[in-house]
XYZ file of C-alpha atoms in Angstrom:
498
model
C 96.152 170.291 -164.787
C 98.618 168.134 -163.524
C 98.244 165.337 -161.337
C 100.252 163.377 -158.615
C 100.361 161.322 -155.843
C 102.340 161.609 -152.384
C 102.518 161.463 -148.628
C 102.312 164.035 -146.451
C 102.710 164.246 -142.373
C 100.120 166.461 -140.856
C 99.683 167.359 -137.118
C 96.194 167.134 -135.611
C 94.625 167.231 -132.433
C 91.208 164.953 -132.340
C 89.320 164.376 -129.153
C 88.380 161.301 -128.325
C 86.787 159.425 -125.276
C 88.419 156.364 -124.178
C 86.023 153.637 -123.303
C 86.295 153.943 -119.832
C 84.903 157.304 -119.946
C 81.913 156.190 -122.014
C 81.417 153.809 -119.674
C 81.368 156.577 -116.860
C 78.941 158.683 -118.765
C 76.662 155.646 -119.588
C 76.793 154.167 -115.386
C 75.991 158.262 -115.037
C 72.911 157.830 -117.307
C 71.221 154.894 -115.468
C 68.440 155.336 -113.518
C 68.338 153.310 -110.319
C 66.897 149.630 -111.379
C 68.957 150.042 -114.581
C 71.571 150.732 -112.611
C 71.088 147.000 -110.498
C 70.703 145.868 -113.934
C 73.844 146.419 -114.681
C 75.495 145.704 -111.857
C 74.332 142.503 -111.962
C 75.512 141.995 -115.585
C 78.981 143.079 -114.540
C 79.244 140.728 -111.677
C 78.443 137.858 -114.012
C 81.575 138.905 -116.223
C 83.683 139.690 -113.846
C 84.588 137.172 -111.329
C 86.414 139.398 -108.848
C 83.557 141.351 -107.931
C 81.446 140.831 -104.844
C 78.973 142.758 -103.375
C 77.870 143.558 -99.367
C 74.312 143.088 -98.616
C 73.039 146.614 -97.429
C 70.537 146.881 -94.283
C 68.577 149.758 -95.038
C 67.933 150.234 -90.979
C 71.482 150.440 -90.764
C 73.715 153.799 -91.324
C 74.775 154.670 -94.593
C 78.583 153.460 -94.509
C 78.727 156.302 -97.778
C 77.403 159.304 -95.544
C 79.362 162.475 -95.530
C 79.929 162.006 -91.646
C 81.711 158.367 -92.291
C 85.213 158.192 -92.547
C 87.330 159.663 -95.365
C 89.448 157.644 -97.927
C 92.891 159.324 -96.364
C 91.260 157.756 -93.249
C 91.330 154.346 -94.292
C 93.584 151.716 -92.818
C 95.960 149.835 -94.789
C 93.942 146.923 -96.226
C 90.897 149.375 -96.838
C 93.070 151.509 -99.373
C 91.597 150.870 -102.991
C 94.054 148.298 -105.357
C 94.555 150.247 -108.097
C 96.475 148.178 -111.155
C 99.766 150.498 -112.560
C 101.338 148.702 -115.335
C 104.095 151.158 -115.497
C 105.375 150.725 -112.146
C 104.761 147.440 -111.602
C 102.330 147.997 -108.361
C 105.112 146.793 -105.769
C 103.548 148.995 -103.219
C 100.015 147.101 -103.900
C 102.076 143.870 -104.026
C 103.520 144.273 -100.670
C 100.521 145.120 -99.179
C 98.613 142.171 -100.697
C 100.887 139.705 -99.423
C 100.627 140.993 -95.594
C 96.501 140.246 -96.424
C 97.409 136.924 -97.594
C 99.464 135.912 -94.569
C 96.278 137.141 -92.616
C 93.913 135.277 -94.219
C 92.673 131.675 -93.648
C 93.643 129.538 -96.685
C 90.383 128.099 -97.003
C 90.463 128.662 -100.971
C 91.063 126.632 -103.755
C 92.955 127.317 -106.849
C 89.923 126.989 -109.365
C 88.471 130.369 -110.433
C 84.827 129.640 -108.624
C 81.959 131.952 -107.472
C 80.636 131.977 -104.057
C 77.516 129.716 -103.213
C 75.867 132.826 -102.005
C 76.189 134.675 -105.311
C 74.649 131.489 -107.165
C 71.926 131.499 -104.657
C 71.226 135.282 -105.507
C 71.344 134.433 -109.181
C 68.563 132.022 -108.644
C 66.754 134.165 -106.579
C 66.820 136.695 -109.206
C 65.847 133.988 -112.349
C 62.954 132.833 -109.837
C 61.220 136.166 -109.313
C 61.766 137.568 -113.003
C 59.678 134.048 -113.766
C 57.104 134.659 -111.129
C 56.458 138.347 -111.965
C 56.271 137.920 -115.669
C 53.078 139.648 -117.140
C 50.464 137.382 -118.513
C 49.562 138.840 -122.314
C 46.237 140.349 -122.441
C 43.612 139.404 -124.773
C 44.049 141.127 -128.121
C 41.002 142.637 -130.048
C 41.656 139.840 -132.689
C 41.519 137.435 -130.099
C 38.363 138.600 -128.337
C 36.609 138.879 -131.978
C 37.838 134.980 -132.896
C 36.421 133.887 -129.655
C 33.076 134.982 -130.174
C 32.961 134.404 -134.119
C 33.721 130.519 -132.913
C 30.729 130.039 -131.213
C 28.609 130.929 -134.112
C 27.462 128.636 -136.352
C 27.869 130.107 -139.577
C 28.845 128.870 -143.178
C 32.351 127.892 -143.406
C 33.073 130.241 -146.517
C 31.564 133.041 -144.381
C 33.615 132.303 -141.430
C 36.778 132.472 -143.217
C 35.813 135.827 -144.730
C 35.115 136.891 -141.293
C 38.375 135.937 -140.121
C 39.743 137.588 -142.997
C 38.166 141.109 -141.730
C 38.819 140.813 -138.330
C 42.878 139.857 -139.190
C 42.625 143.538 -140.609
C 41.362 145.328 -137.783
C 43.873 147.262 -135.589
C 43.250 148.166 -131.760
C 45.301 151.549 -132.207
C 43.457 152.437 -134.963
C 40.097 152.417 -132.806
C 38.759 148.755 -134.372
C 37.772 150.517 -137.914
C 37.740 148.181 -141.251
C 40.218 150.276 -143.594
C 40.860 148.167 -146.342
C 37.875 147.634 -148.787
C 35.638 144.333 -149.075
C 36.646 143.797 -153.142
C 40.769 143.707 -151.740
C 39.852 140.915 -149.362
C 38.794 138.785 -152.005
C 40.766 137.135 -154.581
C 41.650 138.020 -158.190
C 38.318 136.512 -160.623
C 35.983 137.245 -157.667
C 32.111 136.724 -158.409
C 29.391 138.750 -157.313
C 28.607 135.975 -154.878
C 32.004 136.215 -153.333
C 31.095 139.745 -152.574
C 27.650 139.243 -151.307
C 29.517 136.549 -149.123
C 32.121 139.515 -148.106
C 29.383 141.880 -147.345
C 27.382 139.104 -145.058
C 30.420 138.496 -143.495
C 31.035 142.410 -142.600
C 27.504 142.315 -141.193
C 28.559 139.274 -139.061
C 31.424 141.027 -137.273
C 29.679 144.117 -137.021
C 27.317 142.402 -134.926
C 30.424 141.330 -132.301
C 31.290 143.162 -129.245
C 32.477 145.896 -128.795
C 29.057 147.672 -130.578
C 30.804 150.090 -133.240
C 33.516 147.630 -134.479
C 34.559 146.784 -138.256
C 33.123 150.355 -139.046
C 34.194 151.806 -142.231
C 33.762 155.523 -141.100
C 32.803 157.289 -138.057
C 29.033 157.798 -139.335
C 28.680 153.725 -139.379
C 30.537 153.027 -136.095
C 28.055 155.294 -134.566
C 25.025 154.095 -136.404
C 25.771 150.567 -135.564
C 25.715 151.692 -131.569
C 22.523 153.123 -131.571
C 19.407 150.970 -130.412
C 15.748 152.422 -130.697
C 15.978 152.769 -126.699
C 18.045 155.854 -126.879
C 16.382 158.608 -126.257
C 16.017 161.271 -129.602
C 16.872 158.092 -131.481
C 15.362 159.244 -135.015
C 17.074 162.797 -134.333
C 20.350 161.103 -133.704
C 20.344 159.364 -136.914
C 19.606 162.338 -138.627
C 22.896 164.052 -136.987
C 25.059 161.419 -137.530
C 24.259 160.771 -141.251
C 23.926 164.471 -142.328
C 25.728 167.126 -139.607
C 28.564 165.246 -137.894
C 31.117 167.830 -139.197
C 28.466 170.494 -138.277
C 28.514 169.199 -134.674
C 32.375 169.337 -134.585
C 32.707 172.745 -135.748
C 29.654 173.766 -133.180
C 27.697 175.402 -136.100
C 24.174 174.492 -134.055
C 22.746 177.223 -135.919
C 22.953 176.211 -139.382
C 22.210 172.570 -138.282
C 18.526 174.006 -136.569
C 18.133 175.911 -140.009
C 18.140 172.483 -141.909
C 16.747 170.317 -139.564
C 14.024 172.719 -138.042
C 15.220 171.478 -134.644
C 15.795 173.773 -131.597
C 18.958 174.888 -130.320
C 18.061 173.214 -126.813
C 17.376 170.196 -128.823
C 20.448 169.776 -130.748
C 22.284 170.614 -127.581
C 20.665 167.562 -125.950
C 21.682 165.022 -128.715
C 24.781 165.873 -128.914
C 25.201 165.249 -125.192
C 23.612 162.006 -125.930
C 25.798 161.374 -128.681
C 28.986 161.620 -126.816
C 27.839 158.328 -124.701
C 29.063 156.591 -127.888
C 32.294 155.166 -128.440
C 34.166 156.324 -131.795
C 36.842 153.885 -131.172
C 35.493 150.909 -129.769
C 38.681 148.852 -130.683
C 40.822 151.294 -128.595
C 40.016 149.594 -125.154
C 42.463 146.543 -126.503
C 45.304 148.630 -126.955
C 47.913 147.265 -124.898
C 49.329 150.332 -122.875
C 52.516 150.294 -120.818
C 52.445 151.801 -117.298
C 56.288 152.034 -116.414
C 56.965 151.209 -112.357
C 58.770 153.949 -111.354
C 60.752 154.134 -108.970
C 62.612 157.432 -107.685
C 66.052 157.792 -107.497
C 65.735 160.355 -105.142
C 64.252 161.193 -101.892
C 63.409 165.204 -101.111
C 62.448 165.648 -97.460
C 62.023 168.437 -95.410
C 63.090 169.318 -92.183
C 62.245 171.072 -89.072
C 63.259 173.845 -90.212
C 61.338 173.606 -93.852
C 64.624 173.306 -95.653
C 64.954 170.830 -98.326
C 67.095 167.900 -97.857
C 68.301 165.384 -100.964
C 69.063 161.837 -100.552
C 69.385 159.369 -103.113
C 67.454 156.503 -102.878
C 70.266 153.807 -103.687
C 69.872 151.517 -100.581
C 69.232 148.766 -103.127
C 72.110 149.292 -105.064
C 74.958 146.852 -103.927
C 78.267 148.115 -102.293
C 80.658 146.598 -104.761
C 84.331 145.099 -103.491
C 87.018 143.387 -104.890
C 87.195 139.579 -103.741
C 90.039 138.950 -101.367
C 90.198 135.483 -102.690
C 91.729 136.629 -106.233
C 93.739 139.569 -104.464
C 95.220 136.770 -102.676
C 96.059 135.282 -106.480
C 98.045 137.570 -107.479
C 100.674 136.965 -104.682
C 100.315 132.785 -105.055
C 103.158 131.465 -106.151
C 101.216 128.858 -108.240
C 99.510 131.124 -110.018
C 100.885 131.524 -113.651
C 101.500 134.692 -115.173
C 98.603 134.229 -117.429
C 96.169 134.066 -114.886
C 98.127 137.182 -112.851
C 97.676 139.205 -116.163
C 93.863 138.319 -116.002
C 93.161 139.078 -112.543
C 95.096 142.705 -113.092
C 92.227 142.805 -115.943
C 89.708 142.382 -113.852
C 90.507 144.584 -110.801
C 91.488 147.689 -113.043
C 88.179 146.880 -114.818
C 86.431 146.230 -111.205
C 87.661 149.511 -109.833
C 86.684 151.585 -112.609
C 82.735 150.439 -112.130
C 83.182 151.096 -108.459
C 84.312 154.482 -108.937
C 82.077 155.555 -111.881
C 79.367 154.297 -109.515
C 80.599 156.706 -106.542
C 81.213 159.339 -109.036
C 77.290 158.992 -110.393
C 75.863 159.174 -106.769
C 78.624 162.504 -106.160
C 77.440 164.195 -109.003
C 73.381 162.996 -109.141
C 73.185 164.552 -105.447
C 75.045 167.816 -106.812
C 72.627 168.520 -109.751
C 69.411 167.589 -107.654
C 70.617 170.155 -104.570
C 71.041 172.902 -107.365
C 67.445 172.036 -108.439
C 65.797 172.086 -105.336
C 67.525 175.457 -104.505
C 66.480 177.197 -107.702
C 62.934 175.932 -107.814
C 62.013 176.256 -104.050
C 58.541 178.384 -104.634
C 57.427 175.596 -107.077
C 58.057 173.007 -104.628
C 56.658 175.299 -101.926
C 53.653 176.794 -103.699
C 52.987 174.623 -106.568
C 53.104 174.692 -110.609
C 52.232 178.460 -110.997
C 55.295 179.165 -109.158
C 57.816 177.546 -111.438
C 60.352 179.418 -112.712
C 62.368 179.088 -116.115
C 65.468 176.948 -115.916
C 67.977 175.717 -118.226
C 70.405 172.984 -117.726
C 73.522 175.161 -118.730
C 72.345 177.088 -115.284
C 72.406 173.810 -113.428
C 76.040 172.925 -115.040
C 77.244 176.587 -113.940
C 76.161 176.027 -110.531
C 77.698 172.335 -110.522
C 80.661 173.047 -112.412
C 80.326 170.747 -114.834
C 79.260 170.653 -118.257
C 75.780 170.797 -119.806
C 75.978 167.452 -121.189
C 76.913 165.871 -117.855
C 73.333 167.477 -116.249
C 71.460 166.368 -119.500
C 72.682 162.909 -118.849
C 72.578 163.250 -114.869
C 68.965 163.933 -114.686
C 67.689 161.810 -117.809
C 65.242 159.219 -116.858
C 65.603 160.039 -113.586
C 62.676 160.844 -110.473
C 62.820 162.182 -107.680
C 59.993 161.848 -104.708
C 58.522 165.425 -103.297
C 56.175 166.308 -100.864
C 54.317 167.152 -104.084
C 54.196 163.804 -105.828
C 56.812 161.565 -107.689
C 58.361 163.635 -110.556
C 60.971 163.238 -113.233
C 64.172 165.765 -113.015
C 63.368 166.958 -116.485
C 60.224 168.473 -114.986
C 62.137 171.226 -113.153
C 63.315 172.573 -116.578
C 61.117 174.907 -117.882
C 61.374 177.540 -120.955
C 60.191 181.110 -120.746
C 59.677 184.321 -121.345
C 60.197 188.177 -119.680
C 57.329 190.491 -118.706
C 57.092 194.160 -119.214
C 58.973 194.551 -116.229
C 61.848 192.261 -116.905
C 61.062 189.583 -114.828
C 61.348 185.817 -116.139
C 58.067 183.786 -116.038
C 57.702 180.206 -117.074
C 55.488 179.005 -120.031
C 53.575 176.888 -117.097
C 53.052 179.840 -115.586
C 51.400 181.348 -118.839
C 49.641 178.098 -119.745
C 48.004 177.883 -116.142
C 46.931 181.618 -116.815
C 45.756 180.646 -120.221
C 43.442 178.238 -118.774
C 42.147 179.917 -116.223
C 41.495 183.123 -118.620
C 39.429 180.538 -120.787
C 37.653 178.783 -117.801
C 36.057 181.914 -116.436
C 35.406 183.405 -120.042
C 31.547 184.251 -121.243
C 30.846 181.093 -123.100
C 28.460 183.287 -124.956
C 31.265 185.098 -126.283
C 34.523 183.316 -125.833
C 37.315 184.915 -126.154
C 39.444 184.812 -129.473
C 43.265 184.156 -129.217
C 43.949 188.006 -130.097
C 41.784 188.745 -127.090
C 43.426 185.847 -125.010
C 46.742 187.850 -125.744
C 45.366 191.209 -124.595
C 44.141 189.390 -121.353
C 47.671 187.943 -120.361
C 49.124 191.591 -121.079
C 47.067 192.822 -118.516
C 48.766 190.062 -116.276
C 51.863 191.640 -117.335
C 52.366 188.428 -119.926
C 53.821 189.647 -123.053
C 53.288 186.569 -125.737
C 52.563 186.526 -129.547
C 48.995 185.024 -130.706
C 50.748 182.448 -132.342
C 52.191 181.553 -129.207
C 48.522 181.265 -127.923
C 47.230 179.700 -130.631
C 49.763 176.958 -129.944
C 49.573 176.089 -126.297
C 45.649 176.539 -126.944
C 45.822 173.411 -129.261
C 48.491 171.616 -127.487
C 46.407 172.097 -124.290
C 43.349 170.473 -126.185
C 41.270 173.800 -125.905
C 38.991 174.419 -128.932
C 38.645 177.474 -130.902
C 36.616 180.517 -129.598
C 33.789 178.847 -131.908
C 33.764 175.899 -131.123
C 33.371 177.017 -127.183
C 30.615 178.909 -127.783
C 27.277 177.934 -125.804
C 24.772 178.944 -128.197
C 22.052 178.331 -125.563
C 23.076 181.438 -123.663
C 23.743 183.370 -126.896
C 20.882 185.930 -126.961
C 18.280 185.748 -129.862
């Protein structure tokens, strides 16, 4: 085999996104609050950007009824940097503007006092609105332990046990006690560890540091509980049978009646199987709608972007004037050109975001009007490609436009992605959304005979009667997702004829 080395020229077409195109897509994807933060960041990095505070009570200067870009005055036209033609027209326009501006600027780059005050106010608001850290499970237990008068060795072992507990796991002790001891430990050390565990398990919340579900529930039982002895029997020996609703087997083994077992099970439901979960840090996002949907007097829906808090940007007149100032250096003018180009691209990207998001939202509302009028049961199957075809953009543009965006509707604040659902076809050829099938499935189970609940196969037959053809595995999948037990677990044995 002969091997050789050489150079070969090939012509290839490779699609690459320019950095500014990437920035434009990023701007489109940002929700309103994130867009505000992005604008603030850009203003800190680009001294040529200025913002105009908008009074929500004033008419929107960006409404369709406002003047079009073609009717702007000479001084209001956008300044576009074109390195190939020296921007002669823009320079002449700038020179005319400079002559009309008061010469009250110094020669150094500076930020206006309003911008500095706004930055200070924002920093103050961030500090004032910072949330305090909630007390953790470990801190809560350690505070209780510190108030107890116990042996130092036992206290250290108790602290070691507490350090292994995780609120996300319900506060269970998953580490064997022997693993918490040092190598070459004695029987006395193991005895002290057992004593330390007993102390930790005596702390609040009740049932904490249990090694399994049975121990967790037993540690919460009190002699004052109704059916105390019977509850202990079921917890120790029949938890799995209870979970699987095998009440006749339990009755046969314990000589308890079905009614008695059901009463005991109701009491068991008052106990907490995950006592440490109350200390989980839950994040509840502060949802701000990006779009407002309102109905006019004729019942028609009108889409409006809720971007009143997004500042209107413009390019600083001072730095415009510096381009024609004879005292400015070539390096300074080049810097200003670059910043003007960057600022104008940002302004255009924000306006493009506004236009695209409005068109996408309007197309979604038109398609899902029945859902908005009648409720979830009337939602129709909708794919992003359908909206992309209506708006005349790529499907990825629709995906970015709806990502992390919320719309305020007469039915509450909903994510835009909520309107995109899959579906199937009925026997008549009509499209039906999976959400509609799930609602129908829930309705069938709610109304079924609890002494003889529907099996998944029977649920398929019942859905078919409503012209909804669905496979049995699909019914099983959605039933589990909805947290609905199997037919055996749903059976009410007290209604079964003996």
